Amino acid sequence: MPPLSGKADSIGRAMHHPCRLGERKNENMAAIVINGAQWGDEGKGKATDILGGHVDFVCKPNGGNNAGHTVVVNGEKYELKLLPAGILTPNVTPVIGNGVVVNLEALFQEIDGLESRGADCSRLRISSNAHLVGPYHQTIDKVTERFLGKRAIGTTGRGIGPCYADKVNRIGIRVQDLFDESILRQKVEGTLRSKNELLVKLYNRPAFEVDEMVDYFLRYRDRIAPMVCDTSLLLNQALDEGKSVLMEGGQATMLDVDHGTYPFVTSSNPSAGGACVGSGIGPTRITHAVGIIKAYTTRVGAGPFPTELFDESGEYLRETGHEYGVVTKRPRRCGWFDGVVAEYATRINGFTDMFVTKLDVLTGIKEIPVCVAYEVDGKRFDHMPESQSDFHHAKPIYEMLPGWTEDITGARTFDELPENAQKYMKRLEELCGTRVSYIGVGPGRDENVVINDLVAEIKGC
């Protein structure tokens, strides 16, 4: 059979496809997903900062300004909420993907804060399909929480859930609507019609005026305009050219609206699959899925937490680990490492690697409990219970591991860790069900034990 080279070339040109017929796209690219493997606050910002310094694009695919990352660069601490951690890395293009809900006021406050400290935010790109958080979303979030009373979810009150609800109800306002004032006004009128009824008649709150809200959104139009583009096209073209993209997931697996501890969850899918949806990058292009997990466990807000501690051990973890929310400053609930949650997160996300953070916090504890299973009404669960009710009543089954007293902050290789710290990490790896590639031994950017150098793997893709 004669070759189809001529026909393949014409097909390739017609489809704007970089491959010849029968060939695959550029396999020298790298698309990395970073996701929290617990209930958030695992140290994703640090992991993103480390890996993000060796990629071309860093994309935030979900969430809003309701969750933050703390990044330490050259001894300076940066608290990022809406912006991707890649904003701090020169030569990296930071991207806010279509799955993010954007509070414009918070966005530019954060940008102004970084620029006042010398950061360059001019490279930021924002999806035209991202939805916008309005002041009415925040009001509804707060009054709804108060109305729920004892059944409150424990939201941050920043309007994230109501904004995602508008998105699903198809009455949301997107970034692209800022550039068509007629469409923007129609959408504001439509969404306020029902919201004002709710606020005035049920919650006894004042109504929002259409003109006021239109003006609120339009005041940011000129400033955001140079940042707006089709970010899915931008990121996929970058991959086609052999460049690397890192997707920095907000929140965490156990807060996923489908796979988390529902209803005590966020309003998006902070899982590897959600990162694909929120960035517009197909799942077949993912080369690494990296789970970020603490050497113990924390949670903010309401909801079940099997290994939670209510004694001096919990207070020790909180104070030693500085476990207070980046955004809310709320004290985090603390508990021992939960291997059932870790295995579940690996399964849901298909993690190829784990980055274990804050191992140094456990230094000095004589004996460290690790949850290896649950007990519910006399029945053992080695995997996540199917029923939320069972999970709510789960009691941890602990395995005791010997602790260590040596300072580990200077360790950079696995062999430099104390023997008991090595044993602890080997057991955690077994429970996670995937390889541990990095271990955080301090808050600094370089305070890590490197077992599998993902940077080298990324560059080799």
Short mmCIF file of C-alpha atoms in Angstrom, two decimals:
data_model
loop_
_atom_site.label_atom_id
_atom_site.label_comp_id
_atom_site.label_asym_id
_atom_site.label_seq_id
_atom_site.Cartn_x
_atom_site.Cartn_y
_atom_site.Cartn_z
CA MET A 1 0.00 0.00 0.00
CA PRO A 2 1.47 3.41 -0.95
CA PRO A 3 2.34 5.83 1.88
CA LEU A 4 -0.21 8.45 2.86
CA SER A 5 2.33 11.18 3.57
CA GLY A 6 0.73 13.75 1.27
CA LYS A 7 -2.77 13.12 2.58
CA ALA A 8 -1.57 13.08 6.18
CA ASP A 9 0.10 16.47 5.72
CA SER A 10 -3.09 18.00 4.35
CA ILE A 11 -5.15 16.55 7.19
CA GLY A 12 -2.65 17.85 9.73
CA ARG A 13 -2.76 21.35 8.27
CA ALA A 14 -6.55 21.36 8.08
CA MET A 15 -6.89 20.36 11.74
CA HIS A 16 -4.05 22.64 12.95
CA HIS A 17 -2.68 19.43 14.44
CA PRO A 18 1.09 19.23 14.99
CA CYS A 19 1.25 15.50 14.21
CA ARG A 20 1.26 13.48 11.07
CA LEU A 21 -1.54 10.98 10.54
CA GLY A 22 -1.04 7.99 12.82
CA GLU A 23 1.47 9.76 15.04
CA ARG A 24 0.97 10.86 18.61
CA LYS A 25 1.34 14.41 19.88
CA ASN A 26 4.60 15.60 21.38
CA GLU A 27 5.60 13.10 24.05
CA ASN A 28 8.42 15.26 25.35
CA MET A 29 5.99 17.42 27.28
CA ALA A 30 5.10 17.13 30.96
CA ALA A 31 1.70 17.78 32.52
CA ILE A 32 1.81 17.49 36.30
CA VAL A 33 -1.14 17.61 38.68
CA ILE A 34 -0.60 18.50 42.33
CA ASN A 35 -3.46 17.71 44.71
CA GLY A 36 -3.96 17.61 48.44
CA ALA A 37 -4.48 14.08 49.76
CA GLN A 38 -6.24 15.02 53.02
CA TRP A 39 -8.52 17.94 53.94
CA GLY A 40 -6.28 20.72 52.66
CA ASP A 41 -3.41 22.74 54.14
CA GLU A 42 -0.94 19.94 53.36
CA GLY A 43 1.72 22.25 51.95
CA LYS A 44 0.75 22.31 48.28
CA GLY A 45 2.24 25.77 47.91
CA LYS A 46 5.70 24.52 48.81
CA ALA A 47 5.47 21.56 46.44
CA THR A 48 4.18 23.79 43.66
CA ASP A 49 6.98 26.25 44.29
CA ILE A 50 9.63 23.50 44.09
CA LEU A 51 8.30 21.81 40.97
CA GLY A 52 6.91 25.01 39.48
CA GLY A 53 10.37 26.49 39.24
CA HIS A 54 11.18 23.94 36.55
CA VAL A 55 8.06 24.16 34.38
CA ASP A 56 6.83 26.72 31.87
CA PHE A 57 3.25 27.18 33.09
CA VAL A 58 1.56 26.86 36.50
CA CYS A 59 -2.24 26.69 36.35
CA LYS A 60 -4.75 26.92 39.19
CA PRO A 61 -7.70 24.81 37.96
CA ASN A 62 -10.28 25.08 40.77
CA GLY A 63 -11.38 26.90 43.90
CA GLY A 64 -11.22 30.59 44.70
CA ASN A 65 -9.87 32.85 47.40
CA ASN A 66 -11.24 30.51 50.07
CA ALA A 67 -8.04 28.51 50.38
CA GLY A 68 -4.46 29.66 50.59
CA HIS A 69 -0.91 28.49 50.08
CA THR A 70 2.04 29.60 52.17
CA VAL A 71 5.30 29.80 50.24
CA VAL A 72 8.67 30.73 51.76
CA VAL A 73 11.12 32.25 49.26
CA ASN A 74 14.54 33.50 50.40
CA GLY A 75 13.30 33.57 53.98
CA GLU A 76 10.24 35.65 53.09
CA LYS A 77 6.78 34.27 53.64
CA TYR A 78 4.10 34.78 50.99
CA GLU A 79 0.46 33.91 51.58
CA LEU A 80 -1.27 33.25 48.28
CA LYS A 81 -5.02 32.85 48.05
CA LEU A 82 -6.32 33.27 44.51
CA LEU A 83 -3.06 33.49 42.60
CA PRO A 84 -1.13 30.37 41.55
CA ALA A 85 2.16 29.81 43.37
CA GLY A 86 3.90 30.11 40.00
CA ILE A 87 3.36 33.87 40.26
CA LEU A 88 6.54 34.04 42.36
CA THR A 89 8.75 32.18 39.89
CA PRO A 90 10.47 34.16 37.12
CA ASN A 91 9.99 32.88 33.56
CA VAL A 92 6.88 30.89 34.55
CA THR A 93 3.49 31.86 33.17
CA PRO A 94 0.87 31.66 35.95
CA VAL A 95 -2.64 30.79 34.81
CA ILE A 96 -6.06 30.99 36.47
CA GLY A 97 -8.08 28.27 34.76
CA ASN A 98 -11.71 28.07 33.76
CA GLY A 99 -12.60 26.02 36.86
CA VAL A 100 -11.68 28.83 39.27
CA VAL A 101 -14.24 31.30 40.64
CA VAL A 102 -12.66 34.75 40.70
CA ASN A 103 -13.34 37.52 43.17
CA LEU A 104 -12.02 40.50 41.22
CA GLU A 105 -11.60 42.72 44.26
CA ALA A 106 -9.62 40.02 46.09
CA LEU A 107 -7.58 39.27 42.96
CA PHE A 108 -6.29 42.79 42.54
CA GLN A 109 -5.73 43.27 46.26
CA GLU A 110 -3.49 40.21 46.13
CA ILE A 111 -1.72 41.42 43.01
CA ASP A 112 -1.15 44.86 44.53
CA GLY A 113 0.24 43.26 47.68
CA LEU A 114 2.74 41.15 45.74
CA GLU A 115 3.79 43.97 43.46
CA SER A 116 4.43 46.20 46.48
CA ARG A 117 6.98 43.58 47.55
CA GLY A 118 8.67 43.53 44.16
CA ALA A 119 6.89 40.59 42.51
CA ASP A 120 6.10 40.72 38.80
CA CYS A 121 2.47 39.80 38.08
CA SER A 122 2.40 40.90 34.45
CA ARG A 123 2.66 37.31 33.18
CA LEU A 124 -0.67 36.27 34.73
CA ARG A 125 -3.27 34.84 32.34
CA ILE A 126 -6.93 34.30 33.26
CA SER A 127 -9.50 32.12 31.51
CA SER A 128 -12.34 33.99 29.83
CA ASN A 129 -14.59 31.12 30.98
CA ALA A 130 -13.84 31.51 34.70
CA HIS A 131 -16.85 32.56 36.77
CA LEU A 132 -16.97 35.72 38.87
CA VAL A 133 -17.80 36.01 42.56
CA GLY A 134 -20.07 38.95 43.35
CA PRO A 135 -20.79 40.66 46.68
CA TYR A 136 -24.22 39.00 46.69
CA HIS A 137 -22.55 35.57 46.70
CA GLN A 138 -20.66 36.47 49.85
CA THR A 139 -23.78 37.76 51.58
CA ILE A 140 -25.75 34.64 50.73
CA ASP A 141 -22.86 32.45 51.90
CA LYS A 142 -22.78 34.12 55.32
CA VAL A 143 -26.51 34.30 55.98
CA THR A 144 -27.03 30.71 54.83
CA GLU A 145 -24.37 29.46 57.24
CA ARG A 146 -26.04 31.32 60.11
CA PHE A 147 -29.44 29.98 59.08
CA LEU A 148 -28.14 26.39 59.17
CA GLY A 149 -27.16 26.77 62.82
CA LYS A 150 -25.75 23.50 64.18
CA ARG A 151 -25.75 22.04 60.67
CA ALA A 152 -23.45 24.74 59.29
CA ILE A 153 -20.80 23.48 56.88
CA GLY A 154 -18.04 25.76 58.15
CA THR A 155 -17.47 27.73 54.95
CA THR A 156 -15.13 30.71 54.78
CA GLY A 157 -18.03 33.02 53.92
CA ARG A 158 -16.31 34.18 50.74
CA GLY A 159 -19.13 33.28 48.38
CA ILE A 160 -17.42 30.35 46.70
CA GLY A 161 -20.27 27.84 47.08
CA PRO A 162 -23.03 30.24 45.91
CA CYS A 163 -20.90 31.19 42.90
CA TYR A 164 -20.44 27.55 41.92
CA ALA A 165 -24.18 27.05 42.45
CA ASP A 166 -24.87 29.83 39.94
CA LYS A 167 -22.47 28.14 37.53
CA VAL A 168 -24.34 24.83 37.77
CA ASN A 169 -27.70 26.63 37.60
CA ARG A 170 -26.48 28.37 34.40
CA ILE A 171 -27.03 31.87 35.72
CA GLY A 172 -23.38 32.65 36.47
CA ILE A 173 -21.36 35.59 35.25
CA ARG A 174 -18.06 34.85 33.54
CA VAL A 175 -14.93 36.89 32.91
CA GLN A 176 -15.82 37.27 29.23
CA ASP A 177 -19.09 38.98 30.16
CA LEU A 178 -17.13 42.01 31.36
CA PHE A 179 -16.47 42.89 27.72
CA ASP A 180 -20.12 42.97 26.62
CA GLU A 181 -21.93 45.41 28.90
CA SER A 182 -25.34 44.53 27.48
CA ILE A 183 -24.89 40.83 28.21
CA LEU A 184 -23.41 41.61 31.63
CA ARG A 185 -26.44 43.71 32.58
CA GLN A 186 -28.86 41.02 31.42
CA LYS A 187 -27.06 38.40 33.47
CA VAL A 188 -26.88 40.57 36.58
CA GLU A 189 -30.60 41.32 36.30
CA GLY A 190 -31.38 37.64 35.91
CA THR A 191 -29.33 36.43 38.85
CA LEU A 192 -30.43 39.22 41.21
CA ARG A 193 -34.10 38.64 40.52
CA SER A 194 -34.15 35.42 42.52
CA LYS A 195 -31.41 36.36 44.96
CA ASN A 196 -33.11 39.55 46.10
CA GLU A 197 -36.31 37.64 46.76
CA LEU A 198 -34.36 35.25 48.93
CA LEU A 199 -32.41 37.93 50.76
CA VAL A 200 -35.33 40.25 51.44
CA LYS A 201 -38.15 37.83 52.17
CA LEU A 202 -36.33 34.96 53.88
CA TYR A 203 -33.19 36.49 55.41
CA ASN A 204 -34.45 40.05 56.02
CA ARG A 205 -31.48 41.58 54.22
CA PRO A 206 -31.45 44.54 51.82
CA ALA A 207 -31.66 43.88 48.09
CA PHE A 208 -28.74 44.42 45.71
CA GLU A 209 -29.21 47.03 42.97
CA VAL A 210 -28.53 46.01 39.38
CA ASP A 211 -26.70 49.24 38.49
CA GLU A 212 -24.51 48.93 41.57
CA MET A 213 -23.47 45.39 40.70
CA VAL A 214 -22.85 46.17 37.02
CA ASP A 215 -20.62 49.06 38.06
CA TYR A 216 -18.85 46.79 40.55
CA PHE A 217 -17.86 44.32 37.83
CA LEU A 218 -17.03 46.92 35.19
CA ARG A 219 -14.59 48.82 37.41
CA TYR A 220 -12.11 45.95 36.92
CA ARG A 221 -12.64 45.46 33.18
CA ASP A 222 -9.79 47.56 31.82
CA ARG A 223 -7.26 46.23 34.28
CA ILE A 224 -8.07 42.57 33.72
CA ALA A 225 -8.38 42.82 29.92
CA PRO A 226 -4.69 42.20 29.07
CA MET A 227 -4.71 39.03 31.21
CA VAL A 228 -7.75 37.33 29.65
CA CYS A 229 -7.38 34.62 27.03
CA ASP A 230 -8.43 31.10 26.04
CA THR A 231 -6.27 29.38 28.64
CA SER A 232 -7.16 25.87 27.47
CA LEU A 233 -5.75 26.69 24.04
CA LEU A 234 -2.73 28.38 25.62
CA LEU A 235 -1.88 25.37 27.80
CA ASN A 236 -2.49 22.72 25.14
CA GLN A 237 -0.41 24.57 22.58
CA ALA A 238 2.36 24.75 25.16
CA LEU A 239 2.20 20.97 25.62
CA ASP A 240 2.20 20.49 21.84
CA GLU A 241 5.43 22.48 21.73
CA GLY A 242 7.06 20.22 24.32
CA LYS A 243 6.68 22.67 27.19
CA SER A 244 5.66 21.68 30.72
CA VAL A 245 2.51 22.57 32.65
CA LEU A 246 1.87 22.14 36.36
CA MET A 247 -1.71 22.17 37.65
CA GLU A 248 -1.88 23.40 41.23
CA GLY A 249 -5.05 22.08 42.83
CA GLY A 250 -6.68 24.04 45.63
CA GLN A 251 -8.44 22.43 48.60
CA ALA A 252 -7.96 18.62 48.73
CA THR A 253 -9.35 15.19 47.93
CA MET A 254 -11.40 14.81 51.12
CA LEU A 255 -13.10 18.13 50.31
CA ASP A 256 -14.06 17.04 46.78
CA VAL A 257 -17.79 17.55 46.25
CA ASP A 258 -18.11 14.03 44.81
CA HIS A 259 -15.45 12.06 46.68
CA GLY A 260 -15.03 13.96 49.94
CA THR A 261 -16.85 13.90 53.28
CA TYR A 262 -20.09 15.27 51.83
CA PRO A 263 -21.74 17.63 52.76
CA PHE A 264 -18.70 18.97 54.60
CA VAL A 265 -16.86 19.63 51.35
CA THR A 266 -15.99 22.43 48.97
CA SER A 267 -18.04 23.16 45.85
CA SER A 268 -15.61 21.93 43.20
CA ASN A 269 -13.60 18.82 42.33
CA PRO A 270 -10.11 19.29 43.83
CA SER A 271 -8.94 15.95 42.48
CA ALA A 272 -6.77 14.98 39.53
CA GLY A 273 -9.83 14.55 37.31
CA GLY A 274 -11.11 17.95 38.39
CA ALA A 275 -7.78 19.49 37.43
CA CYS A 276 -8.31 18.33 33.86
CA VAL A 277 -11.80 19.83 33.75
CA GLY A 278 -10.71 23.07 35.40
CA SER A 279 -7.77 23.62 33.07
CA GLY A 280 -9.08 22.25 29.78
CA ILE A 281 -6.23 19.71 29.55
CA GLY A 282 -7.29 16.18 28.65
CA PRO A 283 -6.53 13.30 31.06
CA THR A 284 -4.37 11.44 28.55
CA ARG A 285 -1.87 14.30 28.69
CA ILE A 286 -1.16 13.94 32.42
CA THR A 287 2.32 12.54 33.05
CA HIS A 288 2.52 12.89 36.87
CA ALA A 289 -0.14 13.07 39.57
CA VAL A 290 1.50 14.16 42.82
CA GLY A 291 -0.31 13.90 46.14
CA ILE A 292 0.64 16.26 48.95
CA ILE A 293 0.11 14.80 52.40
CA LYS A 294 1.19 15.75 55.92
CA ALA A 295 3.04 13.34 58.18
CA TYR A 296 -0.01 13.78 60.42
CA THR A 297 -3.51 15.05 59.60
CA THR A 298 -5.35 18.36 59.92
CA ARG A 299 -8.76 19.68 59.03
CA VAL A 300 -10.51 23.07 59.09
CA GLY A 301 -14.27 23.45 59.47
CA ALA A 302 -16.95 20.97 60.38
CA GLY A 303 -17.20 17.31 59.42
CA PRO A 304 -15.97 13.88 60.51
CA PHE A 305 -12.28 13.40 61.32
CA PRO A 306 -11.52 9.90 62.71
CA THR A 307 -7.99 10.57 64.04
CA GLU A 308 -8.73 13.98 65.55
CA LEU A 309 -7.03 14.66 68.88
CA PHE A 310 -8.61 16.59 71.73
CA ASP A 311 -5.71 16.35 74.20
CA GLU A 312 -2.25 17.79 74.64
CA SER A 313 -1.00 15.78 71.63
CA GLY A 314 -3.38 17.66 69.36
CA GLU A 315 -2.30 20.96 70.87
CA TYR A 316 1.35 19.99 70.41
CA LEU A 317 0.81 19.31 66.70
CA ARG A 318 -1.12 22.56 66.31
CA GLU A 319 1.47 24.76 67.95
CA THR A 320 4.59 23.00 66.68
CA GLY A 321 3.21 22.80 63.16
CA HIS A 322 1.75 26.35 63.25
CA GLU A 323 -1.60 24.94 62.24
CA TYR A 324 -3.67 28.04 61.63
CA GLY A 325 -5.50 28.85 58.41
CA VAL A 326 -3.71 30.99 55.82
CA VAL A 327 -6.96 32.71 54.83
CA THR A 328 -9.15 32.48 57.95
CA LYS A 329 -6.45 32.23 60.68
CA ARG A 330 -8.72 29.62 62.29
CA PRO A 331 -6.95 26.97 64.40
CA ARG A 332 -6.86 23.69 62.51
CA ARG A 333 -8.12 20.46 63.99
CA CYS A 334 -5.18 18.08 64.35
CA GLY A 335 -4.79 14.31 64.46
CA TRP A 336 -2.46 11.43 63.69
CA PHE A 337 -1.71 10.19 60.19
CA ASP A 338 -4.68 8.40 58.61
CA GLY A 339 -3.59 5.61 56.29
CA VAL A 340 -7.17 4.85 55.21
CA VAL A 341 -7.57 8.40 53.90
CA ALA A 342 -4.14 8.21 52.25
CA GLU A 343 -4.96 5.00 50.36
CA TYR A 344 -8.33 6.40 49.34
CA ALA A 345 -6.77 9.59 47.98
CA THR A 346 -4.25 7.59 45.97
CA ARG A 347 -7.07 5.54 44.48
CA ILE A 348 -9.26 8.53 43.59
CA ASN A 349 -6.46 10.56 42.04
CA GLY A 350 -4.24 7.83 40.64
CA PHE A 351 -1.25 9.39 42.37
CA THR A 352 2.10 8.47 40.85
CA ASP A 353 4.01 10.12 43.71
CA MET A 354 3.55 11.45 47.23
CA PHE A 355 5.17 14.52 48.76
CA VAL A 356 5.02 14.09 52.55
CA THR A 357 5.30 17.39 54.40
CA LYS A 358 6.07 18.45 57.99
CA LEU A 359 7.86 15.30 59.12
CA ASP A 360 9.95 17.57 61.36
CA VAL A 361 6.87 18.42 63.45
CA LEU A 362 6.88 14.86 64.82
CA THR A 363 10.45 15.11 66.11
CA GLY A 364 10.57 14.55 69.86
CA ILE A 365 7.45 12.39 70.13
CA LYS A 366 8.43 9.15 71.85
CA GLU A 367 5.85 6.91 70.15
CA ILE A 368 3.79 7.92 67.12
CA PRO A 369 0.38 6.36 66.41
CA VAL A 370 -0.57 5.74 62.78
CA CYS A 371 -4.13 4.84 61.77
CA VAL A 372 -4.10 1.68 59.64
CA ALA A 373 -7.83 0.83 59.65
CA TYR A 374 -11.18 1.80 61.20
CA GLU A 375 -13.54 0.02 63.55
CA VAL A 376 -17.27 0.68 63.17
CA ASP A 377 -19.71 -1.21 65.40
CA GLY A 378 -17.24 -4.05 65.84
CA LYS A 379 -16.43 -4.33 62.12
CA ARG A 380 -12.96 -3.58 60.74
CA PHE A 381 -12.61 -1.37 57.65
CA ASP A 382 -9.26 -1.49 55.87
CA HIS A 383 -10.58 0.82 53.16
CA MET A 384 -12.76 3.92 53.18
CA PRO A 385 -16.29 3.00 54.33
CA GLU A 386 -18.88 3.37 51.59
CA SER A 387 -21.36 4.97 53.97
CA GLN A 388 -20.83 8.49 55.27
CA SER A 389 -22.59 7.39 58.45
CA ASP A 390 -20.00 4.65 58.96
CA PHE A 391 -17.17 7.11 58.36
CA HIS A 392 -18.70 9.52 60.85
CA HIS A 393 -18.68 6.79 63.53
CA ALA A 394 -15.32 5.30 62.58
CA LYS A 395 -12.80 4.75 65.35
CA PRO A 396 -9.15 4.59 64.33
CA ILE A 397 -7.18 1.37 64.74
CA TYR A 398 -3.65 2.48 65.53
CA GLU A 399 -0.25 0.96 64.95
CA MET A 400 2.43 2.40 67.21
CA LEU A 401 5.76 3.39 65.67
CA PRO A 402 8.89 4.49 67.57
CA GLY A 403 9.73 8.19 67.38
CA TRP A 404 13.03 10.04 67.15
CA THR A 405 14.66 12.99 68.87
CA GLU A 406 17.35 13.96 66.34
CA ASP A 407 17.01 17.22 64.41
CA ILE A 408 16.09 16.27 60.85
CA THR A 409 15.89 19.73 59.25
CA GLY A 410 19.34 19.35 57.73
CA ALA A 411 18.62 15.98 56.07
CA ARG A 412 18.61 16.00 52.28
CA THR A 413 18.79 12.28 51.53
CA PHE A 414 16.78 9.42 52.96
CA ASP A 415 19.87 7.85 54.55
CA GLU A 416 20.47 11.04 56.52
CA LEU A 417 17.19 10.60 58.41
CA PRO A 418 17.27 8.83 61.79
CA GLU A 419 16.49 5.12 61.61
CA ASN A 420 13.07 5.52 63.25
CA ALA A 421 12.15 8.36 60.91
CA GLN A 422 13.05 6.09 57.99
CA LYS A 423 10.85 3.33 59.42
CA TYR A 424 7.99 5.79 59.86
CA MET A 425 8.25 6.95 56.25
CA LYS A 426 8.45 3.40 54.89
CA ARG A 427 5.23 2.54 56.74
CA LEU A 428 3.51 5.66 55.41
CA GLU A 429 4.54 4.73 51.88
CA GLU A 430 3.02 1.27 52.33
CA LEU A 431 -0.23 2.80 53.54
CA CYS A 432 -0.36 5.37 50.73
CA GLY A 433 0.04 2.69 48.09
CA THR A 434 2.35 4.76 45.90
CA ARG A 435 5.96 5.89 46.08
CA VAL A 436 7.06 8.73 48.35
CA SER A 437 9.32 10.99 46.31
CA TYR A 438 9.79 13.99 48.60
CA ILE A 439 9.76 14.49 52.38
CA GLY A 440 9.47 17.96 53.86
CA VAL A 441 11.75 18.34 56.89
CA GLY A 442 11.27 22.08 57.46
CA PRO A 443 9.30 25.07 56.18
CA GLY A 444 12.01 26.38 53.85
CA ARG A 445 11.91 25.85 50.13
CA ASP A 446 15.07 23.70 50.21
CA GLU A 447 14.35 21.78 53.42
CA ASN A 448 13.40 18.51 51.77
CA VAL A 449 14.61 14.96 51.48
CA VAL A 450 14.61 14.00 47.80
CA ILE A 451 14.09 10.32 47.06
CA ASN A 452 12.84 10.48 43.46
CA ASP A 453 13.82 13.67 41.70
CA LEU A 454 10.66 14.65 39.84
CA VAL A 455 12.38 17.72 38.50
CA ALA A 456 14.76 15.46 36.60
CA GLU A 457 11.86 13.33 35.41
CA ILE A 458 9.95 16.39 34.24
CA LYS A 459 12.93 17.67 32.31
CA GLY A 460 13.40 14.22 30.81
CA CYS A 461 9.82 13.98 29.55
#
